[in-house]
CSV table of C-alpha atoms in Angstrom, one decimal:
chain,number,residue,atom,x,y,z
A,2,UNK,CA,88.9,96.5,105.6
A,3,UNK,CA,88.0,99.5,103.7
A,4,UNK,CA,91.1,102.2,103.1
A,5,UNK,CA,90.7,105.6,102.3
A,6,UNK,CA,93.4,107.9,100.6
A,7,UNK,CA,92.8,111.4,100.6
A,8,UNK,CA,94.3,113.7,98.3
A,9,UNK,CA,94.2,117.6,96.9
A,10,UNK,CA,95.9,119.5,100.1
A,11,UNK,CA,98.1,122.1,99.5
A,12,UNK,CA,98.9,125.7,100.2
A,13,UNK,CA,96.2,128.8,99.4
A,14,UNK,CA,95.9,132.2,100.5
A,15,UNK,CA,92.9,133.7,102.6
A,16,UNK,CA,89.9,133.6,100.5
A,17,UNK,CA,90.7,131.1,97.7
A,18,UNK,CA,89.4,127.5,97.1
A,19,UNK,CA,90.9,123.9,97.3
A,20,UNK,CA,89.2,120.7,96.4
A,21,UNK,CA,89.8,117.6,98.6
A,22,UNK,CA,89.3,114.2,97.8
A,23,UNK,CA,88.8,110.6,99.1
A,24,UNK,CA,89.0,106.9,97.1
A,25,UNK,CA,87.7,104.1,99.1
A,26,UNK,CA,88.8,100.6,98.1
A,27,UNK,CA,85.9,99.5,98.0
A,28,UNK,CA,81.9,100.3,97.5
A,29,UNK,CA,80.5,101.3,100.9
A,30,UNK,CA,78.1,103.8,100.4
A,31,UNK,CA,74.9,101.8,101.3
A,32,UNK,CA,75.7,101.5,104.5
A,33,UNK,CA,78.8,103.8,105.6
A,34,UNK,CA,78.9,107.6,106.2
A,35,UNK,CA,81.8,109.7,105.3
A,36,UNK,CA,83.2,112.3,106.7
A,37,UNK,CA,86.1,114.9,106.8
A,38,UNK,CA,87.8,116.2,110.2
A,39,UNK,CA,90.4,117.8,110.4
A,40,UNK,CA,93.2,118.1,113.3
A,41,UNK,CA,96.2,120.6,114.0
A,42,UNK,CA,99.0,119.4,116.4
A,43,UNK,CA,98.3,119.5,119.6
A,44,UNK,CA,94.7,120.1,119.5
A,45,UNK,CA,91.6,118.1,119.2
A,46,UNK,CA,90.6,116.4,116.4
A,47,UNK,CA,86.8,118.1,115.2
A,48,UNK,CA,84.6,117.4,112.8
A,49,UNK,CA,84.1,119.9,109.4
A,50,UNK,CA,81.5,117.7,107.5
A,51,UNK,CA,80.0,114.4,107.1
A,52,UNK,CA,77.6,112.8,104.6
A,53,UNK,CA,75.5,109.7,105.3
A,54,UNK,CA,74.2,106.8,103.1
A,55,UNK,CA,70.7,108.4,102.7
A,56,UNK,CA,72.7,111.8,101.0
A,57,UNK,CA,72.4,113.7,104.7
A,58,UNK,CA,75.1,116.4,105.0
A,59,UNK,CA,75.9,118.1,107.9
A,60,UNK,CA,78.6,120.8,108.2
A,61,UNK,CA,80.0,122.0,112.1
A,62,UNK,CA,79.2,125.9,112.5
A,63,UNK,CA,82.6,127.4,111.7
A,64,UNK,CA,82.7,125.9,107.5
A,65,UNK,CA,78.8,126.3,107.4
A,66,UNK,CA,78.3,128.2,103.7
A,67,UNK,CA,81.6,127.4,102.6
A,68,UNK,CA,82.3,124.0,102.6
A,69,UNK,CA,80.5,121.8,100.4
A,70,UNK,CA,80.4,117.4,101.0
A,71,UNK,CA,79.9,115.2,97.9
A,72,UNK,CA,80.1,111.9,96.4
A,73,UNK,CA,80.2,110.5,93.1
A,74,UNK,CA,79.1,106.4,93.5
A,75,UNK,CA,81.1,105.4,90.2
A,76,UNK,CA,84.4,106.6,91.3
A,77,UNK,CA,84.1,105.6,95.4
A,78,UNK,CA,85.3,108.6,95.4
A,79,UNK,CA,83.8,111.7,98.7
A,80,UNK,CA,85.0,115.1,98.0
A,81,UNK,CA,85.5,118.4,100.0
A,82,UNK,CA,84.8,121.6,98.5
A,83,UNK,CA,86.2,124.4,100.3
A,84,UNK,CA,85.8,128.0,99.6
A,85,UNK,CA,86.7,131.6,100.8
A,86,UNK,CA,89.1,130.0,102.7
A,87,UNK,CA,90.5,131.2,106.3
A,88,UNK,CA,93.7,131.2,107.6
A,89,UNK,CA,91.7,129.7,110.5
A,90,UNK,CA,91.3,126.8,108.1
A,91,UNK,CA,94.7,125.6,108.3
A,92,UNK,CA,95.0,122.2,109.8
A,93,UNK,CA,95.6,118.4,108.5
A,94,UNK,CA,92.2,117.1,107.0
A,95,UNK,CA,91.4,113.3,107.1
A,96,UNK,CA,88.5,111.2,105.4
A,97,UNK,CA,87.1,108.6,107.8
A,98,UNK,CA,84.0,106.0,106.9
A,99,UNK,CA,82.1,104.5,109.7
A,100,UNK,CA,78.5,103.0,110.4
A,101,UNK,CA,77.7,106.0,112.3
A,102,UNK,CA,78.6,109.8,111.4
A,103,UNK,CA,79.4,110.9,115.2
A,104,UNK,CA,83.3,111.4,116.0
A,105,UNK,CA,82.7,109.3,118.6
A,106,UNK,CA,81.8,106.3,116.6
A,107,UNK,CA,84.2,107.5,113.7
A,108,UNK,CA,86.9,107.5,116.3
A,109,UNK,CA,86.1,104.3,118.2
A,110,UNK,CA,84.8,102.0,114.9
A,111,UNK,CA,85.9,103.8,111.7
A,112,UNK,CA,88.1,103.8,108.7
A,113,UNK,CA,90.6,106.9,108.8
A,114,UNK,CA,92.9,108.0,105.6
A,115,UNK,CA,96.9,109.6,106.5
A,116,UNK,CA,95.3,112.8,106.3
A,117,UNK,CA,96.3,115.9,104.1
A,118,UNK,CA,97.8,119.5,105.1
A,119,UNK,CA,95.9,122.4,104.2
A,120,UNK,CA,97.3,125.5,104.5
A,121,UNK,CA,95.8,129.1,104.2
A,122,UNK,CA,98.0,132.1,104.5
């Protein structure tokens, strides 16, 4: 059972940068993918980035340029890089690991931290 506790939320105004991050509990990176979504209340849950075991990152449209998905092996550790932050940005951002990066299989099969606010006035 692999948990995931994110870290590095926090409050920002409109064009500024915050650095998210997410410790596994264990090693899973030859075989999981990681990703961040985020969710406000009340609305869908989307997808901002996810990065696979082979290194492949993708990004949805909306953080495309801004956002930046990492991972350093010897800390089991995925980060978020977000810059030139929008208010739009605001929302409750979670880590997830699954075999697969889809939501779908995130959702249905995968590992999800508590989530941290980010808020950008």
């Amino acid at each position: 059972h692999v948990q995931l506790v994110e870290s590095g939320g926090g409050s920002v105004q409109a064009g500024g940068s915050l650095r998210l991050s997410c410790v596994a509990s264990e090693h899973t990176y030859s075989s999981y993918c990681f990703g961040w979504f985020r969710q406000e209340p009340g609305k869908e849950r989307e997808e901002v980035a996810t990065i696979d075991s082979d290194g492949t990152t993708r990004y949805s449209d909306p953080v495309k340029g801004r956002f930046t998905i990492s991972k350093d092996h010897a800390k089991d550790t995925i980060y978020l890089e977000m810059n030139s932050l929008k208010p739009e940005d605001t929302s409750i951002y979670y880590c997830a690991a699954a075999w697969g990066c889809a939501l779908q299989i995130m959702t249905a099969d995968g590992y999800w931290g508590q989530g941290t606010q980010v808020t950008v006035s």
